[in-house]
Amino acid sequence: MRTPLIAGNWKMNTTLNEAVQLVKSLKQTINSISAVEKLVCPPFISLAAVRDELAGSEIKVGAQNMYSEEKGAYTGEVSAVMLKDLCQFVIIGHSERRQYFNENGPMLSKKILAAIKHNLKPILCVGENLQQYEAGQTNFVVSEQFKTSLAGVEQSGTLTIAYEPVWAIGTGKAASGQQAQETIAFIRGLAIAKYGEKAASEMRILYGGSVTPVNMAEYISQADIDGALVGGASLKTADFTQIVKITSQKGLKG
Ligand code: PGA
């Protein structure tokens, strides 16, 4: 059985003070909601304060990115060794990292291996852009991203995958529940081929892209969708709370 995960990706939003205020209010509203794992991913600079604010709570903390090397002359980068005391999860290969910072499969597989080595739980993002979607290349693109980003990653372990069609991110044009289910079932097939039936049936696969309190029920009622990676709506306490509640009502999956 898979416990659903609702992850808030705050992206480059919130000052230190705003981040603390946001988790203070989320602690009031989502801490005690059961049957769903709750995660917030603030900017690096707020991780320590958010961790302290959430100490003893049921809400987990994640980073939005990391570098694959452990330390050294990599100006501006942050390593798994630095993150492991601050958070439990790390988002790897978000489409904005691929698009604006030229991250690619070989770089991402190194990051995932480094995250796993230091007991951080990676959330690998995959998804096609609009042009690829319109050309009917979704499965091809997702499969290539899966293969290259997970090259050398022999155990699925704590890995979560987030399917985020780029055309649905921040656009208000969410995929339908059925579209998301089809691609996520395809991804679970890739996981079965690589990691075997048992590991793949335990792996969480999330949907992301314009998730709101209005469309969340449609996603979580699909057989293979184990939660969501939420951007915009994760910055609003009421919306994020509602998304967590709706997910909790559906309970365990698998
Ligand atoms: P969105 O972002 O919910 O604002 O579309 C999702 C994401 O990029 O993780």
Coordinates of C-alpha atoms in Angstrom, one line a residue, residues 9-251:
N9 CA 6.9 23.4 -4.1
W10 CA 7.2 27.0 -3.1
K11 CA 9.7 27.7 -5.9
M12 CA 11.5 31.2 -5.7
N13 CA 8.8 32.6 -3.4
T14 CA 8.7 33.7 0.3
T15 CA 11.2 35.7 2.2
L16 CA 12.5 34.1 5.4
N17 CA 9.8 35.8 7.4
E18 CA 7.1 34.9 5.0
A19 CA 8.2 31.2 5.0
V20 CA 8.0 31.0 8.8
Q21 CA 4.6 32.7 8.7
L22 CA 3.3 30.2 6.1
V23 CA 4.4 27.1 8.0
K24 CA 3.1 28.5 11.3
S25 CA -0.4 28.7 9.7
L26 CA 0.0 25.3 7.9
K27 CA 0.9 23.7 11.2
Q28 CA -2.5 24.8 12.5
T29 CA -4.4 23.5 9.5
I30 CA -2.7 20.3 8.2
N31 CA -0.6 18.9 11.0
S32 CA -3.2 16.5 12.3
I33 CA -4.7 15.4 8.9
S34 CA -4.0 11.6 8.7
A35 CA -3.5 9.1 5.9
V36 CA -1.4 11.5 3.8
E37 CA 2.2 12.5 4.1
K38 CA 2.6 16.3 4.1
L39 CA 5.7 18.0 2.7
V40 CA 6.8 21.6 2.2
C41 CA 9.8 22.6 0.0
P42 CA 10.8 26.2 0.8
P43 CA 13.8 28.1 -0.7
F44 CA 17.2 27.0 0.7
I45 CA 17.6 30.1 2.8
S46 CA 14.5 29.3 4.8
L47 CA 15.1 25.5 5.3
A48 CA 16.6 25.9 8.8
A49 CA 13.9 28.2 10.1
V50 CA 11.2 26.0 8.6
R51 CA 12.7 22.9 10.1
D52 CA 12.8 24.5 13.5
E53 CA 9.3 25.7 13.2
L54 CA 8.1 22.2 12.2
A55 CA 10.1 20.3 14.8
G56 CA 7.9 17.7 16.4
S57 CA 5.1 18.2 13.8
E58 CA 3.9 15.8 11.1
I59 CA 4.9 18.0 8.3
K60 CA 8.1 17.1 6.5
V61 CA 10.6 19.5 4.8
G62 CA 12.3 19.2 1.4
A63 CA 14.7 21.2 -0.7
Q64 CA 13.9 22.2 -4.3
N65 CA 17.3 21.2 -5.8
M66 CA 20.8 20.2 -4.8
Y67 CA 24.2 19.6 -6.4
S68 CA 25.7 16.2 -6.9
E69 CA 29.2 16.8 -5.4
E70 CA 29.6 16.7 -1.6
K71 CA 31.7 19.8 -1.1
G72 CA 34.3 22.0 -2.8
A73 CA 34.7 24.8 -5.3
Y74 CA 31.2 25.0 -6.7
T75 CA 30.2 28.6 -6.0
G76 CA 26.5 29.0 -5.2
E77 CA 25.7 25.3 -4.9
V78 CA 24.3 23.3 -2.0
S79 CA 25.1 19.6 -1.4
A80 CA 23.3 16.6 0.0
V81 CA 25.7 16.6 3.0
M82 CA 24.5 20.1 3.8
L83 CA 20.8 19.3 3.3
K84 CA 20.6 16.1 5.3
D85 CA 20.4 17.9 8.6
L86 CA 17.8 20.3 7.3
C87 CA 15.3 18.2 5.4
Q88 CA 14.2 14.7 4.4
F89 CA 13.3 15.2 0.8
V90 CA 14.7 16.9 -2.3
I91 CA 13.1 17.7 -5.6
I92 CA 15.4 16.7 -8.5
G93 CA 15.1 17.8 -12.1
H94 CA 12.1 20.0 -12.0
S95 CA 11.2 21.2 -15.5
E96 CA 12.3 24.7 -14.5
R97 CA 15.7 23.4 -13.6
R98 CA 15.9 21.6 -17.0
Q99 CA 14.6 24.6 -18.9
Y100 CA 16.4 27.5 -17.3
F101 CA 19.5 25.8 -15.9
N102 CA 20.2 23.2 -18.6
E103 CA 19.9 20.2 -16.3
N104 CA 19.8 16.9 -18.1
G105 CA 19.6 13.2 -17.4
P106 CA 23.3 12.5 -16.7
M107 CA 23.4 15.4 -14.2
L108 CA 20.2 14.3 -12.6
S109 CA 21.2 10.7 -12.1
K110 CA 24.3 11.9 -10.2
K111 CA 22.2 14.1 -8.0
I112 CA 19.8 11.2 -7.3
L113 CA 22.7 8.9 -6.4
A114 CA 24.1 11.6 -4.1
A115 CA 20.7 12.2 -2.5
I116 CA 20.2 8.5 -1.8
K117 CA 23.7 8.1 -0.4
H118 CA 22.9 10.7 2.2
N119 CA 19.4 9.4 3.0
L120 CA 17.5 12.2 1.3
K121 CA 14.4 11.0 -0.4
P122 CA 14.5 12.2 -4.1
I123 CA 11.4 13.4 -6.0
L124 CA 12.4 13.1 -9.6
C125 CA 10.3 15.2 -12.0
V126 CA 9.5 14.2 -15.6
G127 CA 7.2 15.6 -18.2
E128 CA 6.8 16.7 -21.8
N129 CA 6.5 20.2 -23.1
L130 CA 3.6 21.6 -25.2
Q131 CA 5.3 20.9 -28.5
Q132 CA 6.1 17.3 -27.5
Y133 CA 2.6 16.8 -26.2
E134 CA 1.0 18.1 -29.4
A135 CA 3.3 15.8 -31.4
G136 CA 2.1 12.8 -29.4
Q137 CA 5.6 12.2 -27.9
T138 CA 4.6 12.2 -24.2
N139 CA 5.5 8.5 -23.5
F140 CA 8.7 8.8 -25.5
V141 CA 9.9 11.9 -23.7
V142 CA 8.9 10.6 -20.2
S143 CA 10.6 7.3 -21.0
E144 CA 13.9 9.0 -22.1
Q145 CA 13.8 11.2 -19.0
F146 CA 13.2 8.2 -16.7
K147 CA 16.0 6.1 -18.3
T148 CA 18.6 8.8 -18.3
S149 CA 17.8 10.4 -15.0
L150 CA 17.8 7.0 -13.3
A151 CA 20.9 5.5 -15.0
G152 CA 22.9 3.8 -12.4
V153 CA 20.2 4.1 -9.8
E154 CA 19.8 0.4 -9.1
Q155 CA 17.4 0.4 -6.2
S156 CA 14.2 2.5 -6.2
G157 CA 14.3 2.7 -2.4
T158 CA 12.7 6.0 -1.3
L159 CA 12.4 7.4 -4.8
T160 CA 9.2 9.3 -5.7
I161 CA 8.5 10.4 -9.3
A162 CA 6.4 13.4 -10.1
Y163 CA 4.8 13.5 -13.6
E164 CA 4.5 17.2 -14.5
P165 CA 3.5 18.0 -18.0
V166 CA 5.4 21.3 -18.7
W167 CA 2.3 22.8 -20.5
A168 CA 0.3 22.3 -17.3
I169 CA 2.7 24.0 -14.9
G170 CA 1.6 27.4 -13.7
T171 CA -0.7 27.8 -16.7
G172 CA -4.1 26.8 -15.2
K173 CA -4.3 24.2 -17.9
A174 CA -4.2 21.1 -15.8
A175 CA -4.1 17.6 -17.4
S176 CA -7.3 15.7 -17.0
G177 CA -7.4 13.0 -14.4
Q178 CA -7.5 10.4 -17.2
Q179 CA -4.6 11.9 -19.1
A180 CA -2.5 12.0 -15.9
Q181 CA -3.5 8.5 -15.0
E182 CA -2.5 7.1 -18.4
T183 CA 1.0 8.6 -18.3
I184 CA 1.5 7.7 -14.7
A185 CA 0.4 4.1 -15.4
F186 CA 3.0 4.2 -18.2
I187 CA 5.6 5.4 -15.8
R188 CA 4.7 2.7 -13.3
G189 CA 5.3 0.2 -16.2
L190 CA 8.8 1.7 -16.7
A191 CA 9.4 1.2 -13.0
I192 CA 8.2 -2.4 -13.2
A193 CA 10.6 -3.1 -16.0
K194 CA 13.6 -1.5 -14.1
Y195 CA 12.9 -2.3 -10.5
G196 CA 10.4 -5.2 -10.6
E197 CA 6.8 -5.6 -9.7
K198 CA 7.1 -5.3 -5.9
A199 CA 9.3 -2.2 -5.8
A200 CA 7.2 -0.5 -8.5
S201 CA 4.0 -1.2 -6.7
E202 CA 5.4 0.5 -3.6
M203 CA 6.8 3.6 -5.5
R204 CA 4.8 6.8 -5.2
I205 CA 4.1 8.6 -8.4
L206 CA 2.6 12.1 -8.2
Y207 CA 0.9 14.4 -10.6
G208 CA 1.9 18.1 -10.8
G209 CA 0.7 21.0 -12.9
S210 CA -2.0 23.5 -11.9
V211 CA -3.3 21.3 -9.1
T212 CA -6.1 23.1 -7.1
P213 CA -8.6 22.2 -4.5
V214 CA -11.1 21.9 -7.4
N215 CA -9.3 19.3 -9.4
M216 CA -7.4 17.3 -6.7
A217 CA -10.2 14.8 -6.2
E218 CA -10.1 13.9 -9.8
Y219 CA -6.4 13.0 -9.6
I220 CA -6.4 11.2 -6.3
S221 CA -9.3 9.0 -7.4
Q222 CA -7.1 7.5 -10.2
A223 CA -5.6 4.1 -9.5
D224 CA -1.9 5.1 -10.0
I225 CA -1.8 8.7 -8.8
D226 CA -0.4 8.8 -5.3
G227 CA -0.6 12.5 -4.6
A228 CA 0.5 15.8 -6.0
L229 CA 3.4 18.2 -6.4
V230 CA 1.7 21.5 -5.9
G231 CA 3.2 24.9 -6.9
G232 CA 1.1 28.0 -6.8
A233 CA -1.6 26.6 -4.6
S234 CA 1.0 25.5 -2.0
L235 CA 1.6 29.2 -1.1
K236 CA -2.0 29.7 0.1
T237 CA -2.8 28.0 3.4
A238 CA -6.5 27.5 2.6
D239 CA -5.9 25.9 -0.8
F240 CA -3.0 23.7 0.3
T241 CA -5.0 22.6 3.3
Q242 CA -8.0 21.7 1.2
I243 CA -5.8 19.7 -1.2
V244 CA -4.3 17.7 1.8
K245 CA -7.8 17.1 3.2
I246 CA -9.2 15.8 -0.2
T247 CA -6.2 13.5 -0.5
S248 CA -6.6 12.2 3.0
Q249 CA -10.2 11.2 2.4
K250 CA -9.1 8.8 -0.4
G251 CA -6.7 7.0 2.0

